[in-house]
Coordinates of C-alpha atoms in Angstrom, one line a residue:
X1 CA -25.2 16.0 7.6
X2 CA -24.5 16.5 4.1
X3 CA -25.0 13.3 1.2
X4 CA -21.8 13.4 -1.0
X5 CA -21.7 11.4 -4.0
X6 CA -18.1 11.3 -5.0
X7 CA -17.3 10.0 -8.6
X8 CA -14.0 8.3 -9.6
X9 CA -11.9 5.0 -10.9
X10 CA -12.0 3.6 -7.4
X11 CA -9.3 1.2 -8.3
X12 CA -6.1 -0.3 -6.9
X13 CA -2.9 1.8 -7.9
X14 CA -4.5 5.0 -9.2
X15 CA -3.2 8.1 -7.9
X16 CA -7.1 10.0 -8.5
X17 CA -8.3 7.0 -5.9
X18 CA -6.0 7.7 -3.8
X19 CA -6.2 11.6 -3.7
X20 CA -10.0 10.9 -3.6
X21 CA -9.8 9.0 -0.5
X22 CA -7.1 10.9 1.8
X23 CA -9.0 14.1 1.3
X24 CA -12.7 12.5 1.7
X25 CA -11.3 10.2 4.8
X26 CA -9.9 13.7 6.4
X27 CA -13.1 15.6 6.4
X28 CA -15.1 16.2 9.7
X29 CA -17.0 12.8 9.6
X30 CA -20.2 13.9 11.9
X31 CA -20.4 16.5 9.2
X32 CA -20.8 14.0 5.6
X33 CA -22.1 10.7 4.6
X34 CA -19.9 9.6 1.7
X35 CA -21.2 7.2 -1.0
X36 CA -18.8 6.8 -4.4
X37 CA -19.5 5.7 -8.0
X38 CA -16.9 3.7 -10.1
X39 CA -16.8 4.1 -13.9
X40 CA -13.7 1.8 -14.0
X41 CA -15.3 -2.0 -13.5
X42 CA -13.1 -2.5 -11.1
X43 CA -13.3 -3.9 -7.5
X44 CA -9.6 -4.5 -6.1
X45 CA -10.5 -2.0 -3.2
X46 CA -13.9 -2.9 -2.4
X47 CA -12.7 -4.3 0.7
X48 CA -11.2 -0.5 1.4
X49 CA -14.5 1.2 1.2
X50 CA -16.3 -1.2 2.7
X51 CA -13.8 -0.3 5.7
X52 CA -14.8 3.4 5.4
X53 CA -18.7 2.1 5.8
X54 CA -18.8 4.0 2.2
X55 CA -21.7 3.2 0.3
X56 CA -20.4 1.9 -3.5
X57 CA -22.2 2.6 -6.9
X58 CA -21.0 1.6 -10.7
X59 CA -21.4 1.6 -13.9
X60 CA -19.9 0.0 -16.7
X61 CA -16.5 1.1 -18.0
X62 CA -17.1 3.3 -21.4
X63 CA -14.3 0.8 -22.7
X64 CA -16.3 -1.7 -22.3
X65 CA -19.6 -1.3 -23.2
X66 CA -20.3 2.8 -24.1
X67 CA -24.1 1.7 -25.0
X68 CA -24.4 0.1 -21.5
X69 CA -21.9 3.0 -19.9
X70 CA -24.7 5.8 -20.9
X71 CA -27.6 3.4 -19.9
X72 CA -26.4 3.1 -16.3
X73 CA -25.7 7.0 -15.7
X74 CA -29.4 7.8 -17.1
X75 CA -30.9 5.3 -15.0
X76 CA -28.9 5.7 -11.7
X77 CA -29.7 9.4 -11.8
X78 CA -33.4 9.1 -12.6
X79 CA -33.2 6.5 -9.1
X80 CA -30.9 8.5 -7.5
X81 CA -32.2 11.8 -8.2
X82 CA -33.2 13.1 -4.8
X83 CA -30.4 11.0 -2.5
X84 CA -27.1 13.8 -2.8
X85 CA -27.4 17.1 -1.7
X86 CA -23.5 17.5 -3.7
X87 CA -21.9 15.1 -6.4
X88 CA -18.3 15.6 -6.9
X89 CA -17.2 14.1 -10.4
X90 CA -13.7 13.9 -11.2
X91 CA -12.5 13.7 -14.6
X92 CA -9.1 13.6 -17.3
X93 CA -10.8 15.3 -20.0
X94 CA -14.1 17.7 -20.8
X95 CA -15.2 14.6 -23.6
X96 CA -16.7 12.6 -20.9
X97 CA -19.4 15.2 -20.1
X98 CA -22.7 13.1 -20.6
X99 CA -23.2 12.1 -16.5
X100 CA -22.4 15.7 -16.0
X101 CA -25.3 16.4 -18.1
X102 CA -27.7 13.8 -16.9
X103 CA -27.1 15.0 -13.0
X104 CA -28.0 18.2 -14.2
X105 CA -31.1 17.3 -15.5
X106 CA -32.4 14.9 -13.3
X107 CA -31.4 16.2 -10.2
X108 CA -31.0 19.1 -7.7
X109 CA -27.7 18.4 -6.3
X110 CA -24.9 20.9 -6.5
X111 CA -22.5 19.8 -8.8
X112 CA -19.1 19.8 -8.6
X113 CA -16.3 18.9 -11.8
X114 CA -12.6 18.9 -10.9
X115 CA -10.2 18.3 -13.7
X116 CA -6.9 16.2 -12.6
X117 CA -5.1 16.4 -16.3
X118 CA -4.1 18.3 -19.0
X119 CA -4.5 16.1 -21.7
X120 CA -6.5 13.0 -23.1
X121 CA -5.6 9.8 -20.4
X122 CA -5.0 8.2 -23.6
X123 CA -3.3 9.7 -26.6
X124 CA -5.5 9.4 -29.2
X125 CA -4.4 8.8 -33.2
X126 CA -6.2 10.0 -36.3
X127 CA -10.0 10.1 -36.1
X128 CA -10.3 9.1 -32.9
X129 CA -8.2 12.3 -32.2
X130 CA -10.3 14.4 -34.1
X131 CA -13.9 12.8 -32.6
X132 CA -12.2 12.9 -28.6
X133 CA -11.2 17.1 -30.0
X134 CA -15.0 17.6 -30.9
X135 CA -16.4 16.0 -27.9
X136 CA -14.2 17.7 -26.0
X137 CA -15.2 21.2 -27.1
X138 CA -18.5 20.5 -26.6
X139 CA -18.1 18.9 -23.0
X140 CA -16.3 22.4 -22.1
X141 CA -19.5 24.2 -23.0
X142 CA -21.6 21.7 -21.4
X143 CA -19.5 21.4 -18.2
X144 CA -19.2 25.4 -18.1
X145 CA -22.7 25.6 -18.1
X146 CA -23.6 22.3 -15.7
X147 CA -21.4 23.1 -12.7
X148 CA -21.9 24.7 -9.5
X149 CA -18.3 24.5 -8.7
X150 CA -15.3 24.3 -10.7
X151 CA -12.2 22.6 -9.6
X152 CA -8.6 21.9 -10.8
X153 CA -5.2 20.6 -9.3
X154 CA -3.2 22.9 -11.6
X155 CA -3.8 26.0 -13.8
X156 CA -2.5 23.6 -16.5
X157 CA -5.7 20.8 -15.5
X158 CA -8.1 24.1 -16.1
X159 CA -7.2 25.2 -18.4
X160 CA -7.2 21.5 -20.3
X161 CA -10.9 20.7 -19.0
X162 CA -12.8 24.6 -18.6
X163 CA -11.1 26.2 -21.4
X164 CA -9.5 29.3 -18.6
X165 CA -8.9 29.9 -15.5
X166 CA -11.9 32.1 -15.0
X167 CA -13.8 31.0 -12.1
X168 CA -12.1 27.7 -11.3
X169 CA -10.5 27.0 -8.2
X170 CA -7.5 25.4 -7.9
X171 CA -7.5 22.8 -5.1
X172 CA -4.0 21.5 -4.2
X173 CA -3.1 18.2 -4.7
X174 CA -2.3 17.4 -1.0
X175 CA -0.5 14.0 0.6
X176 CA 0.2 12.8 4.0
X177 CA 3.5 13.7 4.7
X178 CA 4.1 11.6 7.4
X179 CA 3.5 8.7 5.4
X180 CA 6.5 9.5 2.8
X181 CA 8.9 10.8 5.3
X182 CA 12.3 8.9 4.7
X183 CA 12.7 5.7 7.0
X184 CA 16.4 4.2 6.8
X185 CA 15.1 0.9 8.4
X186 CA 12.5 0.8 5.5
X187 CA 15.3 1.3 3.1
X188 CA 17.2 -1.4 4.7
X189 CA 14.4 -3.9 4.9
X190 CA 12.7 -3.3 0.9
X191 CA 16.3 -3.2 -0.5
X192 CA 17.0 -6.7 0.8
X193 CA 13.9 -8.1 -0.4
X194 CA 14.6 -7.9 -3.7
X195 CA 18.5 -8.0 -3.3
X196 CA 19.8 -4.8 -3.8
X197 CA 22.8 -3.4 -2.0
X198 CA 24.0 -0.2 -1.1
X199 CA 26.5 0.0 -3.5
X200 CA 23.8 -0.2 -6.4
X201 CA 22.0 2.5 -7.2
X202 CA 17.7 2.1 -7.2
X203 CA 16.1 4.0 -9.6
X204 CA 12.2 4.3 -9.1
X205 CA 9.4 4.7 -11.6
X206 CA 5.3 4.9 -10.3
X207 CA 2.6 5.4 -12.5
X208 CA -0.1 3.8 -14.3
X209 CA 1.3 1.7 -17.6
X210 CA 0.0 3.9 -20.3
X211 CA 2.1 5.6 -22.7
X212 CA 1.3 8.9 -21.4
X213 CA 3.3 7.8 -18.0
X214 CA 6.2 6.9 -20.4
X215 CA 7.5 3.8 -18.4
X216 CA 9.4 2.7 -22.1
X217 CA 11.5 5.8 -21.9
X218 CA 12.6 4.9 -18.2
X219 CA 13.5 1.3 -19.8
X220 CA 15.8 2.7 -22.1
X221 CA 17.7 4.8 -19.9
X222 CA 18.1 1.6 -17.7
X223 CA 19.4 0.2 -20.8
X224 CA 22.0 2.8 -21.3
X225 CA 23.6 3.0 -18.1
X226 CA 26.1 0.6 -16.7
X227 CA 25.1 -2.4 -14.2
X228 CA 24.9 -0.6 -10.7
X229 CA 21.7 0.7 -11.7
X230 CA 18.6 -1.1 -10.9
X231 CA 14.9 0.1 -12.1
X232 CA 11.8 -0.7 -10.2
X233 CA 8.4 0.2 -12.2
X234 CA 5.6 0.1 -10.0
X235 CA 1.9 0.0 -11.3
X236 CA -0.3 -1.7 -13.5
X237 CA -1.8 -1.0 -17.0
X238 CA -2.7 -1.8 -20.2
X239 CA 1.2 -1.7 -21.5
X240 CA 2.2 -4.6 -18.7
X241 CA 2.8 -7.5 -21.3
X242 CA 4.6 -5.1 -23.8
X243 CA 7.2 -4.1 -21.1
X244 CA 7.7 -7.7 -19.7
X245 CA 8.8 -8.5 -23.5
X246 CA 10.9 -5.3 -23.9
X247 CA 12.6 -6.1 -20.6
X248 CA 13.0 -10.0 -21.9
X249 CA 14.2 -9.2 -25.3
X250 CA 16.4 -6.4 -24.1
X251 CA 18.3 -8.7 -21.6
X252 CA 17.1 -6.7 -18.8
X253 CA 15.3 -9.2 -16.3
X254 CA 18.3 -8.4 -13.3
X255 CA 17.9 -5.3 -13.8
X256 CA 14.8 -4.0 -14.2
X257 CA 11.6 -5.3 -12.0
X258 CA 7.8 -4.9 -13.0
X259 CA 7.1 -4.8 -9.1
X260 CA 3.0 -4.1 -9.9
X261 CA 0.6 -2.3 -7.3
X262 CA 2.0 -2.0 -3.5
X263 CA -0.2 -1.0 -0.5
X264 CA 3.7 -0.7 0.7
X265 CA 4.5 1.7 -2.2
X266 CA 4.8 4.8 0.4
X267 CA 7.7 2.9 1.8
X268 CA 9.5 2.5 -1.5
X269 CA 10.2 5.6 -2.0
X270 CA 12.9 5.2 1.0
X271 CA 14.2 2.4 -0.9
X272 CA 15.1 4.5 -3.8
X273 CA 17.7 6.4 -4.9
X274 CA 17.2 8.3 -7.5
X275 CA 13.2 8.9 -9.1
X276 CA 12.2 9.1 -12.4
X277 CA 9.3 10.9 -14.2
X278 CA 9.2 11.1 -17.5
X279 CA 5.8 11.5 -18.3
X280 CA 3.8 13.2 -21.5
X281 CA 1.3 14.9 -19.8
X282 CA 0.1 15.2 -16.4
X283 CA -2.6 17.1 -14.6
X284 CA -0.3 17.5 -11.8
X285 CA 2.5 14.9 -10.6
X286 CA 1.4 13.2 -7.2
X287 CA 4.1 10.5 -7.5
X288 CA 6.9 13.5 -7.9
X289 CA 5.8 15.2 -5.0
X290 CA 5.6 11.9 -2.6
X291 CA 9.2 11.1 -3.8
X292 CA 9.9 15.0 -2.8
X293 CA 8.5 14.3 0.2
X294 CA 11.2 11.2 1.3
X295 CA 13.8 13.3 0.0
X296 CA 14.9 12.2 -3.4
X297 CA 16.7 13.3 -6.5
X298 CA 13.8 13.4 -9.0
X299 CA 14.3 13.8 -12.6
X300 CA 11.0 14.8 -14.5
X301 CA 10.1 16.2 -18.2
X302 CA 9.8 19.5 -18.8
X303 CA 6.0 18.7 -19.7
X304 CA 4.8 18.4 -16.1
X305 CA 3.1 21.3 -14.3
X306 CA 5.6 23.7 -12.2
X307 CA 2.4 23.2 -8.9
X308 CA 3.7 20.0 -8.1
X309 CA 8.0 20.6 -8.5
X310 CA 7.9 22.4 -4.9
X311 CA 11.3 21.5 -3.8
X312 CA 15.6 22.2 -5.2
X313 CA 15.0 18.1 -5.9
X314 CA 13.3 18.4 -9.5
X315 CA 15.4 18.6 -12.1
X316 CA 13.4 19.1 -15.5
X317 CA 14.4 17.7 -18.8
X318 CA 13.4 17.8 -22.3
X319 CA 12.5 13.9 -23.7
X320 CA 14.1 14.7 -26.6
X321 CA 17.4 14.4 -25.9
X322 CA 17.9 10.9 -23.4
X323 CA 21.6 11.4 -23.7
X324 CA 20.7 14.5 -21.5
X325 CA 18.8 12.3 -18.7
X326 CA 21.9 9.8 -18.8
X327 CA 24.3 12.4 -18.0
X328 CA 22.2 13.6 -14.7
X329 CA 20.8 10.1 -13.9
X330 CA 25.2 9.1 -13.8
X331 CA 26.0 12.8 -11.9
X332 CA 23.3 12.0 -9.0
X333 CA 25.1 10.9 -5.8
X334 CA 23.2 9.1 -3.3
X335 CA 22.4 11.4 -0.3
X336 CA 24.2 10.8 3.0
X337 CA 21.7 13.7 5.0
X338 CA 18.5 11.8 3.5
X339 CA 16.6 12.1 6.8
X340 CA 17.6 16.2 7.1
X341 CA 16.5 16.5 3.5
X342 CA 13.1 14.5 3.7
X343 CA 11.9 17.2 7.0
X344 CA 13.5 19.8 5.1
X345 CA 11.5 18.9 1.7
X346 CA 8.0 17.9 4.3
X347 CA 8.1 21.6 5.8
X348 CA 8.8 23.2 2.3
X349 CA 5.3 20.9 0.7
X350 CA 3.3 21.8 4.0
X351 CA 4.0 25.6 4.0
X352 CA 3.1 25.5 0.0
X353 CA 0.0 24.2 1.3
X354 CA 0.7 20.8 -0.3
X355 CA -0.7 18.5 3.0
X356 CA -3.8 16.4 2.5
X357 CA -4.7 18.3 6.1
X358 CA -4.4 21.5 4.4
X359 CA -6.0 20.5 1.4
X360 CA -9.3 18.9 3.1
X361 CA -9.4 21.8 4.9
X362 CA -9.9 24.0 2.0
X363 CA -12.5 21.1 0.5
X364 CA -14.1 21.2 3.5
X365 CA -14.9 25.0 2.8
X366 CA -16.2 24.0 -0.9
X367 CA -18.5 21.2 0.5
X368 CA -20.2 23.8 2.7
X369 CA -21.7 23.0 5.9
X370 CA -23.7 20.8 7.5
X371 CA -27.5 20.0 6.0
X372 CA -29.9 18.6 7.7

């Protein structure tokens, strides 16, 4: 049995936790004992891993204390430094390469990086830009040279975090289908909890509240269009406050809903009419392929990586022109064949190879074998 140290945010609403868990949770389990190391302070799914008998690590958040962040890595790898026969870090950006470093050092595990954007989590201004660009060339050096295996979920995340293509595999960004298929009765039941009838029109917004997810642009096309439109922005972030006042200020309270973190959120998308994703970057777009996957209109920006626009649903827009995203937002009618189009969309994501079965399977082969 192989000792897999998996490295991640291991929080409540983030798509990497997610990802990280519906692959890990689809692997043979006779064949890998899997422990997991937060570097994001939090513990709102504690009570998730403790489910999955996985063994939970931390260390401070780098936001919070970067003297006491590097302190923990050295330390928990010169403990640690014979218990993982493979550690499987998962990153945004090449900057953050210093427990890459220290695992190489101080232990013989194979190491494993996977990149899951294509720019900075958080856009950085002035020096801090120029300091993250630095770091960041050095960490692609350092990574390069550190890991065993490189991964990616888009050419766009390798070339962000390795520098190329060269050697780096790209490992698909899988869901369960099942879970996203459209379900009328679903639809029925969500849309009544928060008093929305049919004859309104539910716009949907799901990411983290960062400015790189955008939620202020979806706002102010809210804004813009008349009163049958309804927004619901689900997630949680450091922009939360900022947004509750826009929505205040703007007059917007019966029409747009900060609706936080669901464990129901796969059964939202039914809810919806029309999906919205205007981020800045991303290393892929798991949201936009979920709401693919129930069979929804989905208008993204242009910035997001063609891997994850699978299906004739994506329509992609430049965020420079919002009187652009009106016009489409006003021209989408809601689907009467939603059901068809969901199993139609589902067979179109699993053939691309787009299925967390599919894409365990292929991390499965990466892992290796058993070790005894």
């Amino acid at each position: 049995m192989k000792k897999v140290l998996v490295v991640g945010d291991f929080m409540k609403g983030s798509g990497l936790t997610n990802y990280l868990i519906d692959i890990y949770k689809n692997l043979p389990q006779k064949d890998f004992e899997v422990s997991c190391l937060s570097y994001s302070s939090q513990h709102n799914i504690d009570y998730l891993l403790k489910e999955l008998q996985w063994k939970k690590y931390e260390v401070t958040s780098i936001n919070k204390n970067p003297f006491e962040h590097f302190k923990n890595w050295s330390f928990f790898f010169k403990s640690h430094k014979n218990e993982f026969d493979e550690i499987h870090f998962n990153y945004s950006a090449s900057w953050n390469f210093f427990a890459i470093l220290q695992a190489k050092i101080k232990t013989k595990s194979k190491i494993i990086v996977q990149s899951h954007n294509n720019y900075f989590s958080k856009k950085p201004k002035g020096i801090q830009k120029v300091i993250l660009s630095f770091l960041n060339a050095i960490g692609r050096v350092v990574i390069n040279k550190c890991a065993d295996e490189k991964l990616a979920v888009s050419i766009d995340s390798s070339k962000w975090m390795f520098g190329s293509t060269k050697t780096v595999k790209i490992l698909k960004n899988g869901i369960d289908l099942d879970k996203f298929k459209y379900d009328p009765e679903e639809r029925k039941r969500l849309r009544k909890s928060i008093n929305i009838k049919e004859s309104q029109k539910l716009v949907g917004f799901v990411g983290t509240l960062e400015a790189r997810k955008n939620p202020r642009f979806a706002i102010e096309c809210i804004k813009r269009l008349d009163s049958k439109f309804i927004l619901c922005i689900f997630g949680q972030g450091m922009l939360e406050e900022s947004l509750r006042k826009k929505i205040k200020d703007e007059n917007l309270d019966k029409r747009v809903k900060l609706m936080g973190v669901s464990d129901d959120l796969n059964k939202w998308y039914s809810a919806f009419d029309i999906f919205l994703f205007p981020s800045i970057t991303e290393g892929f777009g798991f949201a936009l392929l979920e709401a693919q996957a129930s069979g929804l209109k989905c208008i993204s920006s242009n910035s997001i990586p063609d891997d994850s626009k699978l299906t004739d649903d994506v329509l992609s827009l430049d965020l420079k022109s919002i009187d652009i995203w009106i016009k489409n937002i006003k021209n989408i009618t809601v689907l009467d064949n939603r059901i068809n189009k969901s199993n139609r969309n589902c067979q179109i994501i699993s053939q691309k190879g787009y299925s967390i079965e599919s894409t365990s399977m292929c991390f499965k082969e990466i892992l290796g074998g058993s070790s005894i």
